Amino acid sequence: MPAFKTLDDLTDIAGKRVLVRVDLNVPVADGKVTDKTRIERVAPTILELSKKGAKVILLAHFGRPKDGPSADLSLSQILSAVNEVLGQKILFATDCIGPDAEQAVSAMKNGEILLLENTRFHKAEEKNDAAFTEALARNGDLFVNDAFSAAHRAHSSTEGLAHHLPAYAGRTMQEELEALEKGLGNPSRPVVAIVGGAKVSSKIDLLQNLVKKVDALVIGGGMANTFIAAQGIDVGKSLCEHDLAETAKAIMTEAKASNCTIVLPVDGVIAREFKAGAANEVVAIDAIPADAMVLDVGPKSIEAVNEWISKASTLVWNGPLGAFEISPFDAATVAAAKHAAAETKAGKLTSVAGGGDTVAALNHAGVADDFSYVSTAGGAFLEWMEGKELPGVSVLSKTA
Ligand code: AMP
């Protein structure tokens, strides 16, 4: 893994102004934070710096502002949730640069925590604009990035600042990078990947990268139908991207060349309606009736997936094996998730999962806490699985 500095390298920081990029893009309904997970994830970094006597200045974006500041995208609405999680009252400035921010920072005492207003209220943030980055940097002596989830974007507060100030990875960023390194960077073999979800079209880069890196690639969910149909099998009314048959074939060919075994479903659970409790039956994958759709992989396929999980030393997982939101089509996802969790708990498996609906699927199976690491990063996690360079991460190692 490329070297990067962490909070362990920050010893004598009492009185230092530390700009900390965090992910506070939490869901809000009726002015109330409905899920505090993201705040909880960055709390250790914030509290550690505060305890060391630093002046902790938080930078974060919130939503996608179009035309500058707006009350509904102000970070002021999440202040009380942040106070609650941190167990102390934090300060707030109504802008992230300029006189408001500068005055608030200069009034800070050692150990205090200040949240600056939504960085995306300035268009320059997303352009990684040099003057804006300099204006941000004026309020800090050091820069800590604890927002892996925003690291796939080269913005002023995620990438630019690392060129202006000594830059460090926060605890959450560090934990995420270490987990990802164990997943695909330098994994213990055999490595098995499970990729499910709705469509091949949104995961072509990911599949192409994985076949080069893993020993076996389990393909489930709606996207498996595209691979099955590409082999000339009728998938009836199943979700299927027939126009991607050639892409699916090319991925199979690439897998063969890279010694990666592709594991496709051999049976499926079919229904005629996409709804919970719909009448269903198990059929062999080459016996799907023309008026039915596959909504989950079948029991024989689950057995095969679980055998691969048992053989694996490392598992990387993105996307559900079936339409897990509607029972009973959650069976395969739940069974495989439980098996992976048990293998992990037994010390036989390193399991890394993330992206899109995967966290929801693992929570639904009740095993998210039993995986080695579950990333809530979404887009950044997917780009990592695609083998892309994440600018917010690479700048930490380039400037280390
Ligand atoms: P993604 O966001 O690409 O990971 O896709 C997740 C979605 O794929 C979930 O909402 C699942 O319900 C859906 N899904 C998984 N398997 C199937 C299937 N066989 N048919 C239709 N939708 C599916």
CSV table of C-alpha atoms and ligand atoms in Angstrom, one decimal:
chain,number,residue,atom,x,y,z
A,1,MET,CA,0.0,0.0,0.0
A,2,PRO,CA,1.4,3.4,-0.8
A,3,ALA,CA,2.6,5.1,2.4
A,4,PHE,CA,0.6,7.8,4.0
A,5,LYS,CA,0.8,9.7,7.2
A,6,THR,CA,-1.7,9.1,10.0
A,7,LEU,CA,-2.7,10.7,13.3
A,8,ASP,CA,0.1,8.7,14.9
A,9,ASP,CA,2.5,11.1,13.1
A,10,LEU,CA,0.8,14.1,14.8
A,11,THR,CA,2.1,14.3,18.3
A,12,ASP,CA,2.8,17.9,19.2
A,13,ILE,CA,-0.3,19.6,18.0
A,14,ALA,CA,-1.7,21.5,20.9
A,15,GLY,CA,-2.8,24.9,19.6
A,16,LYS,CA,-2.4,23.9,16.0
A,17,ARG,CA,-5.3,24.6,13.6
A,18,VAL,CA,-6.2,21.3,12.0
A,19,LEU,CA,-8.5,21.3,9.0
A,20,VAL,CA,-10.4,18.0,9.0
A,21,ARG,CA,-12.3,16.9,5.9
A,22,VAL,CA,-15.2,14.8,7.1
A,23,ASP,CA,-18.3,13.2,5.5
A,24,LEU,CA,-21.3,14.7,7.2
A,25,ASN,CA,-23.6,14.1,4.3
A,26,VAL,CA,-26.2,12.5,6.5
A,27,PRO,CA,-29.9,12.0,5.6
A,28,VAL,CA,-32.2,14.7,7.0
A,29,ALA,CA,-36.0,14.6,7.1
A,30,ASP,CA,-38.0,17.5,8.6
A,31,GLY,CA,-34.9,19.2,9.8
A,32,LYS,CA,-33.8,16.1,11.8
A,33,VAL,CA,-30.9,13.7,11.1
A,34,THR,CA,-32.4,10.3,10.5
A,35,ASP,CA,-29.2,8.2,10.4
A,36,LYS,CA,-26.1,9.3,12.4
A,37,THR,CA,-23.7,6.6,11.1
A,38,ARG,CA,-21.5,8.9,9.1
A,39,ILE,CA,-21.1,11.3,12.1
A,40,GLU,CA,-20.2,8.3,14.3
A,41,ARG,CA,-17.6,7.2,11.8
A,42,VAL,CA,-15.7,10.4,12.0
A,43,ALA,CA,-16.1,11.0,15.7
A,44,PRO,CA,-12.9,9.1,16.7
A,45,THR,CA,-10.7,11.4,14.6
A,46,ILE,CA,-12.3,14.6,15.7
A,47,LEU,CA,-12.2,13.6,19.4
A,48,GLU,CA,-8.6,12.4,19.2
A,49,LEU,CA,-7.4,15.7,17.7
A,50,SER,CA,-9.5,17.7,20.2
A,51,LYS,CA,-8.0,15.7,23.2
A,52,LYS,CA,-4.5,16.4,21.8
A,53,GLY,CA,-5.3,20.1,22.2
A,54,ALA,CA,-5.7,20.9,18.5
A,55,LYS,CA,-8.2,23.5,17.2
A,56,VAL,CA,-10.3,21.2,15.1
A,57,ILE,CA,-11.9,22.8,12.1
A,58,LEU,CA,-14.3,20.6,10.2
A,59,LEU,CA,-14.8,20.9,6.5
A,60,ALA,CA,-17.7,19.0,4.8
A,61,HIS,CA,-20.1,19.2,1.9
A,62,PHE,CA,-23.9,18.6,2.3
A,63,GLY,CA,-26.0,17.7,-0.7
A,64,ARG,CA,-25.6,19.2,-4.1
A,65,PRO,CA,-26.2,23.0,-3.9
A,66,LYS,CA,-26.8,24.4,-7.4
A,67,ASP,CA,-26.7,28.2,-6.8
A,68,GLY,CA,-24.7,29.0,-3.8
A,69,PRO,CA,-26.0,29.0,-0.2
A,70,SER,CA,-29.5,27.8,0.7
A,71,ALA,CA,-31.1,27.1,4.1
A,72,ASP,CA,-32.1,23.5,3.2
A,73,LEU,CA,-28.5,22.6,2.5
A,74,SER,CA,-26.9,24.4,5.4
A,75,LEU,CA,-24.8,22.2,7.8
A,76,SER,CA,-26.3,24.2,10.7
A,77,GLN,CA,-29.3,21.7,10.7
A,78,ILE,CA,-27.0,18.8,11.7
A,79,LEU,CA,-25.2,20.7,14.5
A,80,SER,CA,-27.3,19.2,17.3
A,81,ALA,CA,-26.8,15.6,15.9
A,82,VAL,CA,-23.0,16.2,15.8
A,83,ASN,CA,-23.1,17.6,19.4
A,84,GLU,CA,-25.0,14.5,20.5
A,85,VAL,CA,-22.6,12.1,18.9
A,86,LEU,CA,-19.4,13.9,20.0
A,87,GLY,CA,-20.8,14.5,23.5
A,88,GLN,CA,-19.9,18.2,23.4
A,89,LYS,CA,-21.1,21.4,21.9
A,90,ILE,CA,-19.3,22.5,18.8
A,91,LEU,CA,-19.0,25.9,17.2
A,92,PHE,CA,-20.3,26.9,13.8
A,93,ALA,CA,-19.3,29.5,11.1
A,94,THR,CA,-21.7,30.6,8.4
A,95,ASP,CA,-19.0,30.3,5.7
A,96,CYS,CA,-16.1,28.0,5.0
A,97,ILE,CA,-13.8,30.9,3.8
A,98,GLY,CA,-13.6,34.6,4.2
A,99,PRO,CA,-14.1,36.9,7.3
A,100,ASP,CA,-16.8,34.7,9.0
A,101,ALA,CA,-14.6,31.6,8.9
A,102,GLU,CA,-11.4,33.5,9.8
A,103,GLN,CA,-13.0,35.3,12.8
A,104,ALA,CA,-14.4,32.0,14.1
A,105,VAL,CA,-11.1,30.2,13.7
A,106,SER,CA,-9.1,33.0,15.4
A,107,ALA,CA,-11.5,33.0,18.4
A,108,MET,CA,-11.0,29.2,19.0
A,109,LYS,CA,-9.4,27.8,22.1
A,110,ASN,CA,-7.3,24.7,22.2
A,111,GLY,CA,-9.4,21.5,21.9
A,112,GLU,CA,-12.4,23.3,20.5
A,113,ILE,CA,-14.2,22.0,17.5
A,114,LEU,CA,-15.6,24.3,14.8
A,115,LEU,CA,-17.8,23.3,11.9
A,116,LEU,CA,-17.5,25.4,8.8
A,117,GLU,CA,-20.5,25.8,6.5
A,118,ASN,CA,-21.1,23.6,3.4
A,119,THR,CA,-18.0,23.8,1.2
A,120,ARG,CA,-20.2,23.3,-1.9
A,121,PHE,CA,-21.9,26.6,-1.3
A,122,HIS,CA,-18.8,27.8,-3.3
A,123,LYS,CA,-18.8,26.5,-6.9
A,124,ALA,CA,-15.0,26.7,-6.8
A,125,GLU,CA,-14.8,23.8,-4.4
A,126,GLU,CA,-15.8,21.2,-7.0
A,127,LYS,CA,-13.4,22.8,-9.6
A,128,ASN,CA,-10.5,22.4,-7.2
A,129,ASP,CA,-9.9,26.1,-7.8
A,130,ALA,CA,-6.5,27.2,-6.6
A,131,ALA,CA,-7.7,30.6,-5.1
A,132,PHE,CA,-10.5,28.8,-3.2
A,133,THR,CA,-8.1,26.1,-1.9
A,134,GLU,CA,-5.7,28.9,-0.7
A,135,ALA,CA,-8.6,30.6,1.1
A,136,LEU,CA,-9.4,27.3,2.9
A,137,ALA,CA,-5.8,26.7,3.7
A,138,ARG,CA,-5.4,30.1,5.3
A,139,ASN,CA,-7.4,28.7,8.3
A,140,GLY,CA,-5.2,25.7,8.9
A,141,ASP,CA,-1.7,24.6,9.8
A,142,LEU,CA,-2.4,20.9,9.0
A,143,PHE,CA,-4.8,19.0,6.9
A,144,VAL,CA,-6.4,15.7,7.9
A,145,ASN,CA,-8.7,13.8,5.4
A,146,ASP,CA,-11.1,11.5,7.0
A,147,ALA,CA,-13.6,11.3,4.2
A,148,PHE,CA,-12.8,8.3,2.1
A,149,SER,CA,-16.3,8.5,0.6
A,150,ALA,CA,-15.5,11.8,-1.0
A,151,ALA,CA,-11.9,10.7,-2.1
A,152,HIS,CA,-12.9,9.8,-5.6
A,153,ARG,CA,-13.4,13.4,-6.3
A,154,ALA,CA,-10.6,15.9,-6.8
A,155,HIS,CA,-12.1,18.9,-5.0
A,156,SER,CA,-10.4,21.7,-3.1
A,157,SER,CA,-11.3,20.1,0.3
A,158,THR,CA,-10.6,16.5,-0.7
A,159,GLU,CA,-7.5,16.9,-2.8
A,160,GLY,CA,-6.3,20.5,-3.3
A,161,LEU,CA,-5.6,21.2,0.4
A,162,ALA,CA,-3.1,18.3,0.6
A,163,HIS,CA,-0.9,20.4,-1.8
A,164,HIS,CA,-1.0,23.4,0.6
A,165,LEU,CA,-0.7,21.9,4.0
A,166,PRO,CA,1.0,18.8,5.6
A,167,ALA,CA,-1.6,16.1,5.0
A,168,TYR,CA,-2.6,13.1,7.1
A,169,ALA,CA,-5.2,10.3,6.9
A,170,GLY,CA,-7.8,10.4,9.7
A,171,ARG,CA,-8.7,7.2,11.6
A,172,THR,CA,-11.7,6.3,9.4
A,173,MET,CA,-9.7,6.9,6.2
A,174,GLN,CA,-6.8,4.8,7.6
A,175,GLU,CA,-9.2,2.0,8.6
A,176,GLU,CA,-10.8,2.0,5.2
A,177,LEU,CA,-7.5,2.0,3.3
A,178,GLU,CA,-6.1,-0.8,5.4
A,179,ALA,CA,-9.3,-2.9,4.9
A,180,LEU,CA,-9.3,-2.3,1.1
A,181,GLU,CA,-5.6,-3.3,1.0
A,182,LYS,CA,-6.5,-6.6,2.5
A,183,GLY,CA,-9.4,-7.0,0.1
A,184,LEU,CA,-7.8,-6.4,-3.3
A,185,GLY,CA,-4.5,-4.6,-2.8
A,186,ASN,CA,-2.4,-7.4,-1.3
A,187,PRO,CA,-5.0,-10.1,-0.4
A,188,SER,CA,-4.5,-13.5,1.1
A,189,ARG,CA,-5.6,-16.0,-1.6
A,190,PRO,CA,-7.8,-17.5,-2.8
A,191,VAL,CA,-9.8,-14.3,-3.4
A,192,VAL,CA,-13.5,-14.6,-4.3
A,193,ALA,CA,-15.6,-11.7,-5.4
A,194,ILE,CA,-19.4,-11.7,-5.3
A,195,VAL,CA,-21.0,-9.2,-7.6
A,196,GLY,CA,-24.8,-8.9,-7.8
A,197,GLY,CA,-27.3,-6.2,-8.2
A,198,ALA,CA,-29.5,-5.1,-11.0
A,199,LYS,CA,-27.5,-4.4,-14.1
A,200,VAL,CA,-24.2,-5.2,-15.9
A,201,SER,CA,-24.2,-1.7,-17.5
A,202,SER,CA,-23.4,0.0,-14.2
A,203,LYS,CA,-20.7,-2.5,-13.3
A,204,ILE,CA,-18.7,-3.2,-16.5
A,205,ASP,CA,-15.5,-1.5,-15.3
A,206,LEU,CA,-15.8,-3.3,-12.0
A,207,LEU,CA,-16.3,-6.8,-13.5
A,208,GLN,CA,-13.4,-6.2,-16.0
A,209,ASN,CA,-11.1,-5.2,-13.1
A,210,LEU,CA,-12.1,-8.1,-10.8
A,211,VAL,CA,-11.6,-10.9,-13.3
A,212,LYS,CA,-7.9,-9.8,-13.5
A,213,LYS,CA,-7.5,-9.8,-9.7
A,214,VAL,CA,-9.7,-12.5,-8.2
A,215,ASP,CA,-9.6,-16.3,-8.3
A,216,ALA,CA,-13.3,-16.7,-8.6
A,217,LEU,CA,-16.1,-14.2,-9.5
A,218,VAL,CA,-19.6,-15.1,-8.4
A,219,ILE,CA,-22.2,-13.3,-10.5
A,220,GLY,CA,-25.7,-13.1,-9.1
A,221,GLY,CA,-28.7,-10.8,-9.1
A,222,GLY,CA,-30.3,-9.4,-12.2
A,223,MET,CA,-26.9,-9.0,-13.9
A,224,ALA,CA,-26.5,-12.8,-14.0
A,225,ASN,CA,-29.4,-13.0,-16.5
A,226,THR,CA,-27.4,-11.0,-19.0
A,227,PHE,CA,-24.5,-13.5,-18.8
A,228,ILE,CA,-26.9,-16.4,-19.0
A,229,ALA,CA,-28.7,-15.0,-22.0
A,230,ALA,CA,-25.4,-14.3,-23.7
A,231,GLN,CA,-24.9,-18.1,-23.7
A,232,GLY,CA,-28.1,-18.5,-25.7
A,233,ILE,CA,-30.3,-19.5,-22.7
A,234,ASP,CA,-33.9,-18.0,-22.7
A,235,VAL,CA,-34.3,-15.9,-19.5
A,236,GLY,CA,-38.0,-15.2,-20.1
A,237,LYS,CA,-39.2,-11.9,-18.6
A,238,SER,CA,-36.2,-11.6,-16.3
A,239,LEU,CA,-34.3,-8.3,-16.0
A,240,CYS,CA,-31.7,-8.6,-18.7
A,241,GLU,CA,-29.6,-6.4,-20.9
A,242,HIS,CA,-29.6,-8.3,-24.2
A,243,ASP,CA,-27.6,-5.5,-25.8
A,244,LEU,CA,-24.7,-6.3,-23.5
A,245,ALA,CA,-24.3,-9.9,-24.6
A,246,GLU,CA,-21.0,-9.2,-26.4
A,247,THR,CA,-19.7,-7.3,-23.3
A,248,ALA,CA,-20.7,-10.3,-21.1
A,249,LYS,CA,-18.9,-12.7,-23.5
A,250,ALA,CA,-15.8,-10.5,-23.5
A,251,ILE,CA,-15.7,-10.5,-19.7
A,252,MET,CA,-16.0,-14.3,-19.7
A,253,THR,CA,-13.1,-14.5,-22.2
A,254,GLU,CA,-10.9,-12.1,-20.1
A,255,ALA,CA,-11.7,-14.2,-17.0
A,256,LYS,CA,-10.5,-17.4,-18.8
A,257,ALA,CA,-7.3,-15.7,-19.8
A,258,SER,CA,-6.7,-14.5,-16.2
A,259,ASN,CA,-7.5,-17.9,-14.6
A,260,CYS,CA,-10.5,-16.5,-12.9
A,261,THR,CA,-13.5,-18.9,-12.5
A,262,ILE,CA,-16.8,-17.3,-13.3
A,263,VAL,CA,-19.6,-18.8,-11.1
A,264,LEU,CA,-23.0,-18.3,-12.6
A,265,PRO,CA,-26.3,-19.5,-11.1
A,266,VAL,CA,-27.4,-23.0,-12.1
A,267,ASP,CA,-30.9,-22.6,-10.8
A,268,GLY,CA,-33.2,-19.7,-10.1
A,269,VAL,CA,-36.3,-18.7,-8.0
A,270,ILE,CA,-38.9,-17.5,-10.5
A,271,ALA,CA,-42.1,-15.5,-10.1
A,272,ARG,CA,-44.5,-13.8,-12.4
A,273,GLU,CA,-44.9,-10.6,-10.3
A,274,PHE,CA,-42.2,-8.4,-8.7
A,275,LYS,CA,-43.7,-8.2,-5.3
A,276,ALA,CA,-43.3,-9.6,-1.8
A,277,GLY,CA,-44.8,-13.0,-1.3
A,278,ALA,CA,-45.4,-13.6,-5.0
A,279,ALA,CA,-46.0,-17.2,-6.0
A,280,ASN,CA,-42.6,-18.7,-6.8
A,281,GLU,CA,-40.8,-21.9,-7.7
A,282,VAL,CA,-37.3,-23.1,-8.3
A,283,VAL,CA,-36.3,-24.0,-11.8
A,284,ALA,CA,-33.0,-25.0,-13.5
A,285,ILE,CA,-31.5,-22.0,-15.2
A,286,ASP,CA,-32.1,-23.5,-18.7
A,287,ALA,CA,-35.8,-24.1,-17.9
A,288,ILE,CA,-37.1,-20.5,-17.2
A,289,PRO,CA,-40.7,-20.2,-18.5
A,290,ALA,CA,-41.2,-17.5,-21.1
A,291,ASP,CA,-43.7,-15.6,-18.9
A,292,ALA,CA,-41.6,-15.7,-15.7
A,293,MET,CA,-38.7,-13.8,-14.2
A,294,VAL,CA,-35.8,-14.9,-12.0
A,295,LEU,CA,-35.8,-12.9,-8.8
A,296,ASP,CA,-33.2,-14.9,-6.8
A,297,VAL,CA,-30.6,-17.5,-7.3
A,298,GLY,CA,-31.8,-21.0,-6.4
A,299,PRO,CA,-30.7,-23.5,-3.7
A,300,LYS,CA,-28.1,-25.4,-5.8
A,301,SER,CA,-26.5,-22.0,-6.7
A,302,ILE,CA,-26.4,-21.0,-3.1
A,303,GLU,CA,-24.6,-24.2,-2.2
A,304,ALA,CA,-22.0,-23.5,-4.9
A,305,VAL,CA,-21.6,-19.9,-3.7
A,306,ASN,CA,-21.1,-21.0,-0.1
A,307,GLU,CA,-18.6,-23.6,-1.2
A,308,TRP,CA,-16.6,-20.8,-2.9
A,309,ILE,CA,-16.9,-18.8,0.3
A,310,SER,CA,-15.6,-21.7,2.3
A,311,LYS,CA,-12.6,-22.1,0.0
A,312,ALA,CA,-11.8,-18.4,0.0
A,313,SER,CA,-9.3,-16.7,2.3
A,314,THR,CA,-10.6,-13.2,1.1
A,315,LEU,CA,-14.1,-12.2,0.0
A,316,VAL,CA,-15.0,-8.9,-1.7
A,317,TRP,CA,-18.7,-8.3,-2.1
A,318,ASN,CA,-20.8,-5.8,-4.0
A,319,GLY,CA,-24.5,-6.2,-4.8
A,320,PRO,CA,-27.2,-8.5,-3.7
A,321,LEU,CA,-27.7,-12.0,-5.2
A,322,GLY,CA,-31.5,-11.4,-5.7
A,323,ALA,CA,-34.3,-8.9,-5.1
A,324,PHE,CA,-33.5,-8.9,-1.4
A,325,GLU,CA,-36.0,-6.2,-0.5
A,326,ILE,CA,-38.9,-8.5,-1.2
A,327,SER,CA,-39.3,-11.7,0.7
A,328,PRO,CA,-38.7,-14.6,-0.1
A,329,PHE,CA,-36.3,-13.4,-2.8
A,330,ASP,CA,-33.8,-12.4,-0.2
A,331,ALA,CA,-33.0,-16.0,0.6
A,332,ALA,CA,-29.7,-16.4,-1.3
A,333,THR,CA,-28.3,-13.0,-0.2
A,334,VAL,CA,-29.1,-13.8,3.4
A,335,ALA,CA,-27.7,-17.4,3.2
A,336,ALA,CA,-24.4,-16.3,1.6
A,337,ALA,CA,-24.1,-13.3,3.9
A,338,LYS,CA,-24.6,-15.5,7.0
A,339,HIS,CA,-22.1,-18.1,5.8
A,340,ALA,CA,-19.5,-15.4,5.0
A,341,ALA,CA,-20.1,-13.9,8.5
A,342,ALA,CA,-19.6,-17.3,10.2
A,343,GLU,CA,-16.4,-17.9,8.2
A,344,THR,CA,-15.2,-14.5,9.2
A,345,LYS,CA,-16.0,-15.0,12.9
A,346,ALA,CA,-14.2,-18.4,12.8
A,347,GLY,CA,-11.1,-16.5,11.6
A,348,LYS,CA,-11.0,-18.3,8.2
A,349,LEU,CA,-12.0,-15.4,6.0
A,350,THR,CA,-11.3,-11.7,5.5
A,351,SER,CA,-14.6,-10.2,4.2
A,352,VAL,CA,-14.8,-6.7,2.7
A,353,ALA,CA,-18.2,-5.5,1.4
A,354,GLY,CA,-19.6,-2.2,0.2
A,355,GLY,CA,-21.2,-0.1,-2.4
A,356,GLY,CA,-24.9,0.7,-3.2
A,357,ASP,CA,-27.4,-1.6,-1.7
A,358,THR,CA,-24.8,-4.0,-0.3
A,359,VAL,CA,-24.8,-2.4,3.2
A,360,ALA,CA,-28.6,-2.5,3.3
A,361,ALA,CA,-28.5,-6.2,2.2
A,362,LEU,CA,-26.0,-7.1,4.9
A,363,ASN,CA,-28.0,-5.2,7.5
A,364,HIS,CA,-31.1,-7.0,6.3
A,365,ALA,CA,-29.2,-10.3,6.8
A,366,GLY,CA,-28.2,-9.1,10.3
A,367,VAL,CA,-24.5,-9.7,9.8
A,368,ALA,CA,-23.0,-6.3,8.8
A,369,ASP,CA,-21.1,-6.2,12.1
A,370,ASP,CA,-19.6,-9.7,11.6
A,371,PHE,CA,-17.9,-8.8,8.3
A,372,SER,CA,-14.2,-7.8,8.6
A,373,TYR,CA,-15.1,-4.4,7.0
A,374,VAL,CA,-18.2,-2.9,5.5
A,375,SER,CA,-17.6,0.3,3.6
A,376,THR,CA,-20.4,2.9,3.6
A,377,ALA,CA,-18.5,4.9,1.0
A,378,GLY,CA,-20.7,4.2,-2.1
A,379,GLY,CA,-19.1,5.7,-5.2
A,380,ALA,CA,-15.6,5.8,-3.8
A,381,PHE,CA,-15.8,2.1,-2.9
A,382,LEU,CA,-17.1,1.2,-6.4
A,383,GLU,CA,-14.3,3.2,-8.0
A,384,TRP,CA,-11.8,1.3,-5.8
A,385,MET,CA,-13.4,-2.0,-7.0
A,386,GLU,CA,-13.0,-0.7,-10.5
A,387,GLY,CA,-9.2,-0.3,-9.9
A,388,LYS,CA,-9.3,3.4,-10.4
A,389,GLU,CA,-7.0,5.9,-8.7
A,390,LEU,CA,-8.8,7.9,-6.0
A,391,PRO,CA,-7.4,11.4,-6.1
A,392,GLY,CA,-8.1,12.1,-2.4
A,393,VAL,CA,-6.2,9.0,-1.5
A,394,SER,CA,-3.3,9.2,-3.9
A,395,VAL,CA,-2.5,12.8,-2.9
A,396,LEU,CA,-2.0,11.6,0.7
A,397,SER,CA,0.7,9.2,-0.4
A,398,LYS,CA,2.3,11.6,-2.9
A,399,THR,CA,2.7,14.2,-0.2
A,400,ALA,CA,3.6,11.8,2.5
B,1,AMP,P1,-27.3,-2.4,-7.5
B,1,AMP,O1,-27.7,-1.1,-7.0
B,1,AMP,O2,-26.9,-2.5,-8.9
B,1,AMP,O3,-26.4,-3.1,-6.6
B,1,AMP,O4,-28.7,-3.3,-7.6
B,1,AMP,C1,-29.4,-3.6,-6.4
B,1,AMP,C2,-30.8,-3.9,-6.9
B,1,AMP,O5,-30.8,-5.1,-7.7
B,1,AMP,C3,-31.7,-4.3,-5.7
B,1,AMP,O6,-32.7,-3.3,-5.6
B,1,AMP,C4,-32.3,-5.6,-6.1
B,1,AMP,O7,-33.7,-5.7,-5.8
B,1,AMP,C5,-32.1,-5.7,-7.5
B,1,AMP,N1,-32.0,-7.1,-8.0
B,1,AMP,C6,-31.2,-8.1,-7.6
B,1,AMP,N2,-31.5,-9.2,-8.2
B,1,AMP,C7,-32.5,-9.0,-9.1
B,1,AMP,C8,-33.2,-9.8,-10.0
B,1,AMP,N3,-32.9,-11.1,-10.2
B,1,AMP,N4,-34.2,-9.2,-10.7
B,1,AMP,C9,-34.5,-7.9,-10.5
B,1,AMP,N5,-33.8,-7.1,-9.6
B,1,AMP,C10,-32.8,-7.6,-8.9
